[in-house]
CSV table of C-alpha atoms in Angstrom, one decimal:
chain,number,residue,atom,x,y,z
A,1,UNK,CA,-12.9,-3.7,26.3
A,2,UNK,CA,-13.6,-7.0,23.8
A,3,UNK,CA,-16.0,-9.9,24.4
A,4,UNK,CA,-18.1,-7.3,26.8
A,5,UNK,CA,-15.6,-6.8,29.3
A,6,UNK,CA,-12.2,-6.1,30.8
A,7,UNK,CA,-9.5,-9.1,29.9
A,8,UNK,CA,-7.4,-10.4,32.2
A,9,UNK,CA,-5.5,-12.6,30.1
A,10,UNK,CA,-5.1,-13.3,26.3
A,11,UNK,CA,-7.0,-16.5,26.4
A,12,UNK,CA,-10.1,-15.4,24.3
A,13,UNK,CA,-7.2,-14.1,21.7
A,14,UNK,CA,-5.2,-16.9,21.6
A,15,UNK,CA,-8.3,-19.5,21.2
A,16,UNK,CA,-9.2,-17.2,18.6
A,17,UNK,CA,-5.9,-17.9,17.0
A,18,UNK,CA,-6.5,-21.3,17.4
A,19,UNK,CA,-9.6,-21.6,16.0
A,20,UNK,CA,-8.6,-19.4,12.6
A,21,UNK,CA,-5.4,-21.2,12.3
A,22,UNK,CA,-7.4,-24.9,12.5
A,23,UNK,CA,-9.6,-23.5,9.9
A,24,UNK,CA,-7.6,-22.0,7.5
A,25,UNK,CA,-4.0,-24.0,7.8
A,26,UNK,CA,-4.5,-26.0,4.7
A,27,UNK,CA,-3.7,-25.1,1.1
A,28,UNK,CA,-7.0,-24.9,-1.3
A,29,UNK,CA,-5.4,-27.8,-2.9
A,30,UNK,CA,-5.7,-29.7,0.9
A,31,UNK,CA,-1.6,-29.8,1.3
A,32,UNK,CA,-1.0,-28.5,4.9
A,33,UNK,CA,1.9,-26.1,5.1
A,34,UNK,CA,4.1,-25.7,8.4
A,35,UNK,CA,4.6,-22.1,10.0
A,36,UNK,CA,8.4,-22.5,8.4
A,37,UNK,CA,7.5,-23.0,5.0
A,38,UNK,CA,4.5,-20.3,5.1
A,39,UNK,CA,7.3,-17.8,6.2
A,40,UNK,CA,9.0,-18.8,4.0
A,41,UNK,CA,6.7,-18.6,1.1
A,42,UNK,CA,5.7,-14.8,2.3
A,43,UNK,CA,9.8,-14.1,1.9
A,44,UNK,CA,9.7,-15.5,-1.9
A,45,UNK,CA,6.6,-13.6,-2.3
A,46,UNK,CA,7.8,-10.2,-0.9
A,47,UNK,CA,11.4,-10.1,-2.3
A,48,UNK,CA,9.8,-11.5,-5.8
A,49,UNK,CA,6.7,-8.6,-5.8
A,50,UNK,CA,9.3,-6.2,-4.4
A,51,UNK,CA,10.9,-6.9,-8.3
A,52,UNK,CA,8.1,-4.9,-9.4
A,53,UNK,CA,8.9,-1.4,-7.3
A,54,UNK,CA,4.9,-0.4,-7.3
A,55,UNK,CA,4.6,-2.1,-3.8
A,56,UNK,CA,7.2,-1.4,-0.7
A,57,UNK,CA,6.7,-3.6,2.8
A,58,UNK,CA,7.5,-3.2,5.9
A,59,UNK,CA,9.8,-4.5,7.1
A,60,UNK,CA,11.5,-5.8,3.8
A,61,UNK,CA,12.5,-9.2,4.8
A,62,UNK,CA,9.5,-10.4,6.4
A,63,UNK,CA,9.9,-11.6,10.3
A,64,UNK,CA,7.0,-13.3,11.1
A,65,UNK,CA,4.0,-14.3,8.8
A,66,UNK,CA,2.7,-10.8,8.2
A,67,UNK,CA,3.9,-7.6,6.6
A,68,UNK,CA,2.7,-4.5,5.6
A,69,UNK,CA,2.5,-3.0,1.5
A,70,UNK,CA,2.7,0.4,0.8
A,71,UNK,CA,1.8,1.7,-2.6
A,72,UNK,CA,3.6,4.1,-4.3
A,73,UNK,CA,1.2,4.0,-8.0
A,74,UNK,CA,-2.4,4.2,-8.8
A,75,UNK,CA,-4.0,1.4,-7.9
A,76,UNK,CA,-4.5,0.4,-11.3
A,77,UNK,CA,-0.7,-0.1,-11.5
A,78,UNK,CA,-0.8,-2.3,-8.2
A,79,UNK,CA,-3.5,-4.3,-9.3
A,80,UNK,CA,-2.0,-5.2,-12.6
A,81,UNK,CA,1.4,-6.1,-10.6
A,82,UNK,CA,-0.1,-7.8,-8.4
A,83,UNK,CA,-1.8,-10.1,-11.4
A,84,UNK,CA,1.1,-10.7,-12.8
A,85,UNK,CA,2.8,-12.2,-9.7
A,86,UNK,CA,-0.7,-14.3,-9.2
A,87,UNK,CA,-0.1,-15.9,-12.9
A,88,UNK,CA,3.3,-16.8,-12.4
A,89,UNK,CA,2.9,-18.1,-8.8
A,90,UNK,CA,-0.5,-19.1,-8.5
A,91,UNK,CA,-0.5,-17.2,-5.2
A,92,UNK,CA,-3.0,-14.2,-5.0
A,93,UNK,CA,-1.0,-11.8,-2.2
A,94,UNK,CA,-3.3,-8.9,-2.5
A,95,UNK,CA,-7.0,-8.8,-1.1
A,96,UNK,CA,-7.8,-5.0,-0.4
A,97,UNK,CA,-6.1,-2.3,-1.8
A,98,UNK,CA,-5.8,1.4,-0.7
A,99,UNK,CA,-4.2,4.7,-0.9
A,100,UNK,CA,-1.7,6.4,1.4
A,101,UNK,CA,-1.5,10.6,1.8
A,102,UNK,CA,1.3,11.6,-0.4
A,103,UNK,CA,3.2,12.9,3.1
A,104,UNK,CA,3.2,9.7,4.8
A,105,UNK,CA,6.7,8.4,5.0
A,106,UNK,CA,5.5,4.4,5.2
């Protein structure tokens, strides 16, 4: 049940979509960015934070414009990664940060 009752179609979601995507599809320096280029920009990201071996996604070569991280280290170690990628790209790629069980084979 979402907006306070059953959905019978994905309309609310997709003008949801619509309305984050108008919001949010320029660059902070005003440059707007096709959905081609931001996949492609996640797939330099991911192969070059994947350099670093503290962070593993799912999938590895990112389909669409979302993947998952998994961390293997503290999340000191992630953090300071994560930095590093930021001050060589300019691109911050990690907003929260958390902990998987040790068992969990993500």
């Amino acid at each position: 049940r979402r907006f306070g009752g059953n959905l019978y179609t994905q309309l609310p979601y997709a003008v949801s979509g619509w309305t984050g995507y108008r919001r949010h599809w320029k660059m902070k320096d005003g440059d707007a960015m096709t959905f081609p280029e931001k996949h492609d920009k996640l797939c330099r990201l991911v192969k070059e934070i994947s350099k670093e071996t503290v962070v593993s996604f799912d999938p590895a070569i990112p389909q669409v414009n979302m993947v998952h991280g998994y961390l293997r280290y503290s999340v000191d170690e992630v953090m300071a990664a994560s930095q590093k990628v930021e001050d060589e790209t300019g691109y911050r790629v990690l907003h929260r940060v958390g902990t998987i069980p040790e068992e969990d084979d993500a």
